[in-house]
PDB file of C-alpha atoms in Angstrom:
ATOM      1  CA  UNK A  24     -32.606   2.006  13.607  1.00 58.00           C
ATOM      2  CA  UNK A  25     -30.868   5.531  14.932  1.00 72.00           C
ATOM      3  CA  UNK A  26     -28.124   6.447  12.571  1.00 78.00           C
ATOM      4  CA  UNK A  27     -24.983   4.601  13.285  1.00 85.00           C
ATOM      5  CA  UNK A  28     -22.730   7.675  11.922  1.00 84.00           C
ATOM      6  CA  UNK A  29     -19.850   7.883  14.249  1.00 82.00           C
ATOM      7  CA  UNK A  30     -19.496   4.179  14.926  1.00 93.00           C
ATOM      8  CA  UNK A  31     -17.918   0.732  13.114  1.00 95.00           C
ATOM      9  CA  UNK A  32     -19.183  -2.359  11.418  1.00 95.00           C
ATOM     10  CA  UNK A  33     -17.138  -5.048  12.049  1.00 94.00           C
ATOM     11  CA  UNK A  34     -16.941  -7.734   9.354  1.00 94.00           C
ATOM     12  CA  UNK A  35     -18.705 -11.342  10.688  1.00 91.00           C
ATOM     13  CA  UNK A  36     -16.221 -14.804   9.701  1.00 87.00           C
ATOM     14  CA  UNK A  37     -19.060 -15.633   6.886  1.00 86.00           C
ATOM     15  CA  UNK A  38     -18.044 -12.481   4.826  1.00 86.00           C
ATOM     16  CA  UNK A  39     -15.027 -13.715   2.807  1.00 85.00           C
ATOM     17  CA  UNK A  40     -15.601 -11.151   0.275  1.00 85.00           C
ATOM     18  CA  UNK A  41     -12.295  -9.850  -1.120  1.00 85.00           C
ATOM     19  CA  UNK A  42     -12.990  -6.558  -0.802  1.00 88.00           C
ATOM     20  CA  UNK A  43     -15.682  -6.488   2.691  1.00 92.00           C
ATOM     21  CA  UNK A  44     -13.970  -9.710   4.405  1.00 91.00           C
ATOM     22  CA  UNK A  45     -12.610  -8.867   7.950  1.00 92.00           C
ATOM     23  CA  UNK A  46     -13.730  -5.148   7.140  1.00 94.00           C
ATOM     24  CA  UNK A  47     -13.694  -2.631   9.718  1.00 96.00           C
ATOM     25  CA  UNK A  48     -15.611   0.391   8.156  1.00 97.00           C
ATOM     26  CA  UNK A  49     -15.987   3.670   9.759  1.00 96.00           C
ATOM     27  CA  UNK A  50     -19.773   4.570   9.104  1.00 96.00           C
ATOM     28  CA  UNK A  51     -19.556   8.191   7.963  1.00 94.00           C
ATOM     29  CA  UNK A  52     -23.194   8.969   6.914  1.00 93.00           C
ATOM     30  CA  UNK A  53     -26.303   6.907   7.525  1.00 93.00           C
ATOM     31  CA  UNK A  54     -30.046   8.350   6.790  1.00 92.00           C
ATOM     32  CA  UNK A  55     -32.939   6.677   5.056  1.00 92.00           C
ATOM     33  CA  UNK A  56     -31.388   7.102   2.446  1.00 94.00           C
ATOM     34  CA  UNK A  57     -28.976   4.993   2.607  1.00 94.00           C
ATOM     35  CA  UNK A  58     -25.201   4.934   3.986  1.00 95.00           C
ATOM     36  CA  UNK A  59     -21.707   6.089   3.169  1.00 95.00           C
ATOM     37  CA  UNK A  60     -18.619   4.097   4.767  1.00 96.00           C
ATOM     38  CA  UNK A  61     -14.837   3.683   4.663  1.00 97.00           C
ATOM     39  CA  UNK A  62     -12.660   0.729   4.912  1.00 96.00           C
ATOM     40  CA  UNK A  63      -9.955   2.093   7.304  1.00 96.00           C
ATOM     41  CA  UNK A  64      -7.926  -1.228   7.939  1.00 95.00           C
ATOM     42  CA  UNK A  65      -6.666  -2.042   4.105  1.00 93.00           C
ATOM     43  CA  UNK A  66      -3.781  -0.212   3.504  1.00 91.00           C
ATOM     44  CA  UNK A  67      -3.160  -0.186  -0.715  1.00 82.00           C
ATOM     45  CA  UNK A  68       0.839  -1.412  -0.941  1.00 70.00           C
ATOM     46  CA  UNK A  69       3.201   0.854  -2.665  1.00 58.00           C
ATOM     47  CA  UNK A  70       3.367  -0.726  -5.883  1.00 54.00           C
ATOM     48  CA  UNK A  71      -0.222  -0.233  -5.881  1.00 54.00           C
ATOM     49  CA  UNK A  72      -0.273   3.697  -5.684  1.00 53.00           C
ATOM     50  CA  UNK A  73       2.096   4.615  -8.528  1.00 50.00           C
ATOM     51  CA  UNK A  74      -1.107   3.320 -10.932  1.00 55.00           C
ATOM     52  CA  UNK A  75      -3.485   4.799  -8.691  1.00 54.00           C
ATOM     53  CA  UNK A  76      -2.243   8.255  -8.413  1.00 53.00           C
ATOM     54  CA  UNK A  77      -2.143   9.080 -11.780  1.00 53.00           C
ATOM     55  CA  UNK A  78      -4.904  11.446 -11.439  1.00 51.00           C
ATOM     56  CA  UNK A  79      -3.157  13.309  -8.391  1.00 51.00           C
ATOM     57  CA  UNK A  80      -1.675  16.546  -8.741  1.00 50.00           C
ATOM     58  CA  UNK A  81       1.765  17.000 -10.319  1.00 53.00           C
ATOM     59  CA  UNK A  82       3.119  16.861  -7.005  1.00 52.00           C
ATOM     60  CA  UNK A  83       2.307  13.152  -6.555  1.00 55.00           C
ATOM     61  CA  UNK A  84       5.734  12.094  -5.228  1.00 60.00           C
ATOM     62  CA  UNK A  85       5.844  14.354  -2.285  1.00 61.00           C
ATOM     63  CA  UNK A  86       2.760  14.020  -1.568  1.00 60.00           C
ATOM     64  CA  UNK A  87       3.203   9.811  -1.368  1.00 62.00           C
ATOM     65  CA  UNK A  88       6.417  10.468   0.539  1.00 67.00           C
ATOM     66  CA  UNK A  89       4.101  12.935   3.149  1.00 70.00           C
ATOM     67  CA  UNK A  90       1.282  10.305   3.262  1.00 74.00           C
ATOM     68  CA  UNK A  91       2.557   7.172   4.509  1.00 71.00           C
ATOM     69  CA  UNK A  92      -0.334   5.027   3.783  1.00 82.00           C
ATOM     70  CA  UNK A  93      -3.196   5.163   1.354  1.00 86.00           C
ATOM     71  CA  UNK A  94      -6.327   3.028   2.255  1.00 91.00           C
ATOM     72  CA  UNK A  95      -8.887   0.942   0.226  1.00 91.00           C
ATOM     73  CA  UNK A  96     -11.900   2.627   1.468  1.00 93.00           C
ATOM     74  CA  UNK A  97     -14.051   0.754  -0.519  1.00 93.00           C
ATOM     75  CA  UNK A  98     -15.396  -0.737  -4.077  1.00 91.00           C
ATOM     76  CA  UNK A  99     -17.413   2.708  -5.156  1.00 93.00           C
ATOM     77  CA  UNK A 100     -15.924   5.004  -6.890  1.00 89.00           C
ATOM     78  CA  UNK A 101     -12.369   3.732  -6.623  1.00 82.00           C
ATOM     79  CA  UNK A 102     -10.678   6.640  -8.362  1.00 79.00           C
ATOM     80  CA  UNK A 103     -11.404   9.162  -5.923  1.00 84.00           C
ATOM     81  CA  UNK A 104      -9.851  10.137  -2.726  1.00 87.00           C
ATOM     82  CA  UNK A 105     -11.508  10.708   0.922  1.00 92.00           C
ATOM     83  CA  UNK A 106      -9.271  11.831   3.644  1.00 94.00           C
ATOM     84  CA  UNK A 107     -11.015  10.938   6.924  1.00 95.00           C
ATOM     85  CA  UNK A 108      -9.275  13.372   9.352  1.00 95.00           C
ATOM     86  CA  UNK A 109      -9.444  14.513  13.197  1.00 93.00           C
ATOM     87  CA  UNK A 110     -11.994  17.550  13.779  1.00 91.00           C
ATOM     88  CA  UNK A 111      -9.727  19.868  14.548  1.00 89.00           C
ATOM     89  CA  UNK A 112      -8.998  20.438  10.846  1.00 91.00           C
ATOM     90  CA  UNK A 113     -11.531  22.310   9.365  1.00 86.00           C
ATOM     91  CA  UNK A 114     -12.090  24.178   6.048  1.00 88.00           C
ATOM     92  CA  UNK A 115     -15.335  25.186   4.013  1.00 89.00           C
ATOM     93  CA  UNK A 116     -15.127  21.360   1.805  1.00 89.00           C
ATOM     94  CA  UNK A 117     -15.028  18.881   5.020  1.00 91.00           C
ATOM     95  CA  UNK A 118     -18.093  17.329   6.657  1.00 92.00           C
ATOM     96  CA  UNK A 119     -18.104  16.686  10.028  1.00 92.00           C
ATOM     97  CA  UNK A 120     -19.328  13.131  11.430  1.00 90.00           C
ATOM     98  CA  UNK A 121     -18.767  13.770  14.877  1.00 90.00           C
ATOM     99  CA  UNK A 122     -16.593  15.717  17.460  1.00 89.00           C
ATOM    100  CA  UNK A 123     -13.726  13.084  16.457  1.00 91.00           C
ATOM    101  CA  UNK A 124     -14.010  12.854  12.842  1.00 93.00           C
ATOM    102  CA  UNK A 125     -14.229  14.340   9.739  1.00 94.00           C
ATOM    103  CA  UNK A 126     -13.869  13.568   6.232  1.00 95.00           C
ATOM    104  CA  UNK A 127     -12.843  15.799   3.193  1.00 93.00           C
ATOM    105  CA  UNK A 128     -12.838  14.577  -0.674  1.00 89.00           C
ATOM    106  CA  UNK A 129     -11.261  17.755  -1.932  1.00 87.00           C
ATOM    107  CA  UNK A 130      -7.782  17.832  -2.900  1.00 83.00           C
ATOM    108  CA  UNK A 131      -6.624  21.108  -0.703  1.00 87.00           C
ATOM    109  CA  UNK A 132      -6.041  18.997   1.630  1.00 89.00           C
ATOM    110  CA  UNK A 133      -3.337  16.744   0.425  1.00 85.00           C
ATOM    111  CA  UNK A 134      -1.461  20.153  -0.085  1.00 84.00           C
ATOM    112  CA  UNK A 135      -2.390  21.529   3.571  1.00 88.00           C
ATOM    113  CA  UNK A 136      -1.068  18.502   4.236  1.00 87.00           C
ATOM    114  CA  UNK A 137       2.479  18.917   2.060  1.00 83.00           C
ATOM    115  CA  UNK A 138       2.585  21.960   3.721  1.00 85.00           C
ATOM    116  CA  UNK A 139       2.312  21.090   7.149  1.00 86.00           C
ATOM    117  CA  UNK A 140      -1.079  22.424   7.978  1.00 89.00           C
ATOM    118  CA  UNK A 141      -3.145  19.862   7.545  1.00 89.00           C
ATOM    119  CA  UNK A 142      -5.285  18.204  10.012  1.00 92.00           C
ATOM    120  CA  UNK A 143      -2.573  16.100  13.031  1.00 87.00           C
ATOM    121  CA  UNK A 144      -3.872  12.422  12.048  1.00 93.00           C
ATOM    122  CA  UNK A 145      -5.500  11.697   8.738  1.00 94.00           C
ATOM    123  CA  UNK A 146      -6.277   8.577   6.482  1.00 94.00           C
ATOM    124  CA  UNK A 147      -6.193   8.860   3.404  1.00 92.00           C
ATOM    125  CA  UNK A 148      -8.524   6.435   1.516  1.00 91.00           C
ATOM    126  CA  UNK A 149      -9.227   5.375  -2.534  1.00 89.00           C
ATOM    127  CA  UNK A 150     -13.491   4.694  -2.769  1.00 92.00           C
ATOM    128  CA  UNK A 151     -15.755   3.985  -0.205  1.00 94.00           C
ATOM    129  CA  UNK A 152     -18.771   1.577   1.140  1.00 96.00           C
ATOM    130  CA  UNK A 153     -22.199   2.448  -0.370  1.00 96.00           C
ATOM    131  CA  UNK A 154     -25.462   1.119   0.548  1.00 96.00           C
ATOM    132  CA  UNK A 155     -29.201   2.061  -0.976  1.00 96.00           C
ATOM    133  CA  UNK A 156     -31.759   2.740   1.743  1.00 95.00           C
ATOM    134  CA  UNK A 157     -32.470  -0.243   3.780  1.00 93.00           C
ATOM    135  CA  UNK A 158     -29.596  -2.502   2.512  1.00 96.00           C
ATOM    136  CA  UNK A 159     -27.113  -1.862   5.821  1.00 95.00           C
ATOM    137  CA  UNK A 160     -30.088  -2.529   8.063  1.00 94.00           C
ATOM    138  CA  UNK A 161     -30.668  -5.778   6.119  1.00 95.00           C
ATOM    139  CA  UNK A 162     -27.257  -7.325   6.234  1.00 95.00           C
ATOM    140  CA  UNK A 163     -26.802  -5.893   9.864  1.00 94.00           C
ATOM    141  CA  UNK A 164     -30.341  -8.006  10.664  1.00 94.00           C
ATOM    142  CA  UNK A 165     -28.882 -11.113   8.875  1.00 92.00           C
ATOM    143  CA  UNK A 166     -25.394 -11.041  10.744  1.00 92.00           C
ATOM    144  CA  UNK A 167     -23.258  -9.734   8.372  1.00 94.00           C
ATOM    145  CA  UNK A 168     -21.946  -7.234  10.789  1.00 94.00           C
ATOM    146  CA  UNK A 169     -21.391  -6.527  14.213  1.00 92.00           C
ATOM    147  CA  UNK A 170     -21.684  -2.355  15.448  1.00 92.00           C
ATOM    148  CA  UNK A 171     -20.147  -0.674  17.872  1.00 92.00           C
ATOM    149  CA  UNK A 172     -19.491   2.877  18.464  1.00 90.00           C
ATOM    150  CA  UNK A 173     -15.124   3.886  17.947  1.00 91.00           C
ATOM    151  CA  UNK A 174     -13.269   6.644  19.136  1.00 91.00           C
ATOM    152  CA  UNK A 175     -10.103   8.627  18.142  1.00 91.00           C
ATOM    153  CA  UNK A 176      -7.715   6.742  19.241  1.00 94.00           C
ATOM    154  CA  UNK A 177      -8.969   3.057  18.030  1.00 95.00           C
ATOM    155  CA  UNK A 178      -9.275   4.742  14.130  1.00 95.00           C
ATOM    156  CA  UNK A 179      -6.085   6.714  13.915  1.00 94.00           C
ATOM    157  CA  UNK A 180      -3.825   4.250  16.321  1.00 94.00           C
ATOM    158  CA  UNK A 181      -4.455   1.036  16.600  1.00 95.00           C
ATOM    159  CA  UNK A 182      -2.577  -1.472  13.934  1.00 94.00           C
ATOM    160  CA  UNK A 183      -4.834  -1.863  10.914  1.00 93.00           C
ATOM    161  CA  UNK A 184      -3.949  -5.857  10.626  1.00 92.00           C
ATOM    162  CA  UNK A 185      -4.905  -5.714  14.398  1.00 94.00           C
ATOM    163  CA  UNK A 186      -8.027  -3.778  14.449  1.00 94.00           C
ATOM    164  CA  UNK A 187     -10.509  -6.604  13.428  1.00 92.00           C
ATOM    165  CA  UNK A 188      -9.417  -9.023  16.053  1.00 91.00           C
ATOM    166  CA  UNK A 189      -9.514  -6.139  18.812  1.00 91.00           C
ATOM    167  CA  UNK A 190     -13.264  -4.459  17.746  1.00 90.00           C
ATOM    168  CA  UNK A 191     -14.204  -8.275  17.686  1.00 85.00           C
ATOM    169  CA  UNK A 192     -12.630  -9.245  21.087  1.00 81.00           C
ATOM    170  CA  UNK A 193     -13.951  -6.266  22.361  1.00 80.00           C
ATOM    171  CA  UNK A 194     -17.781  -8.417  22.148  1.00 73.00           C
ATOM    172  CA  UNK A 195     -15.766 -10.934  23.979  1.00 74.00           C
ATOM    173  CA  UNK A 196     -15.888 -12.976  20.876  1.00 63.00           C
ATOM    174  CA  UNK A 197     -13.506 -15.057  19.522  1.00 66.00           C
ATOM    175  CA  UNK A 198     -14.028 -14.765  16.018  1.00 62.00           C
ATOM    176  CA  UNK A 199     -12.373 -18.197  15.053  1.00 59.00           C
ATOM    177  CA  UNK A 200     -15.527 -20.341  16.917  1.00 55.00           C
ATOM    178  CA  UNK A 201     -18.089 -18.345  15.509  1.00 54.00           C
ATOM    179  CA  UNK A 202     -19.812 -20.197  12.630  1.00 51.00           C
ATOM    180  CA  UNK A 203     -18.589 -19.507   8.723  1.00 49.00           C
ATOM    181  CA  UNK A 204     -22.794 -19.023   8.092  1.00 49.00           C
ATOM    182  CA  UNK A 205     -24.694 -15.910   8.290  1.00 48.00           C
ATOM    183  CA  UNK A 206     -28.041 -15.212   9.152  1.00 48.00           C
ATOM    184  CA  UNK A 207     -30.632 -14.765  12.237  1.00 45.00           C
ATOM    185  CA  UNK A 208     -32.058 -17.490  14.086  1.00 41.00           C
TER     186      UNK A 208
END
């Protein structure tokens, strides 16, 4: 399988995992090793952040009234934060995915951000998706998720309790007849 960095996995009906269960994930490295994702349609609620951003910078409550919305990006390592972020930001600690996206895990950029020159749209996310080598080919092969490749505007714009009905429709699926089982035929 060609490395599905750059694109989504959209969630299948059977997944009612609390944490993967209509799951769009943003696929931000993929090798033989294994792959790195993010959850980018969970948004934590407030309530939420005050006990999660104890380990932010003293600054915490400018930086929550900058950042509008902080995103479960996944089960693994919950504590830390990845800010997936348009290209055109760039410093020495991001990795680029693609000409769209990149991500960054250090925390300059919450202050580039507080300071107004940070990157123009940005998600900021708690954790991430991990899977060993061959795992994400696996549950992709037994139906756990559908692929497709995303763009810009879909990550950054696009209503996150919308986004799994739209990637879905976007099969020409409707995702309430398709069967509650996984697997392949």
């Amino acid at each position: 399988m060609s490395s599905l960095e750059n694109h989504i996995l959209i969630s299948m009906p059977h997944m009612q995992d609390p944490f993967f269960g209509q799951s769009i994930i943003l696929v931000c490295e993929h090798s033989n090793d294994g792959a790195l994702g993010l959850i980018i349609n969970k948004p934590f609620e407030k309530p939420e952040l005050r006990v999660l951003f104890q380990k932010l910078p003293e600054n915490q409550d400018e930086i929550l009234k900058i950042i509008p919305k902080v995103y479960f990006g996944g089960p693994v390592l919950i504590e830390s934060g990845i800010v997936v972020h348009s290209s055109s930001y760039t410093s020495k600690d991001s990795m680029k995915i693609s000409d769209e996206f990149s991500i960054t895990s250090s925390s300059k950029i919450l202050q580039d951000i507080a300071d107004g020159n940070g990157p123009e749209q940005y998600k900021l996310m708690l954790g991430h998706a991990g899977w060993e080598a061959g795992q994400l080919e696996r549950e992709i092969e037994n139906g756990d998720w559908l692929m497709q490749s995303t763009s810009h505007n879909f990550v950054f714009n696009t209503e996150e309790s919308k986004m799994w009905k739209i990637a879905a429709g976007s099969f020409g699926v409707e995702m309430s007849q398709i069967s509650g089982l996984g697997g392949s035929a």
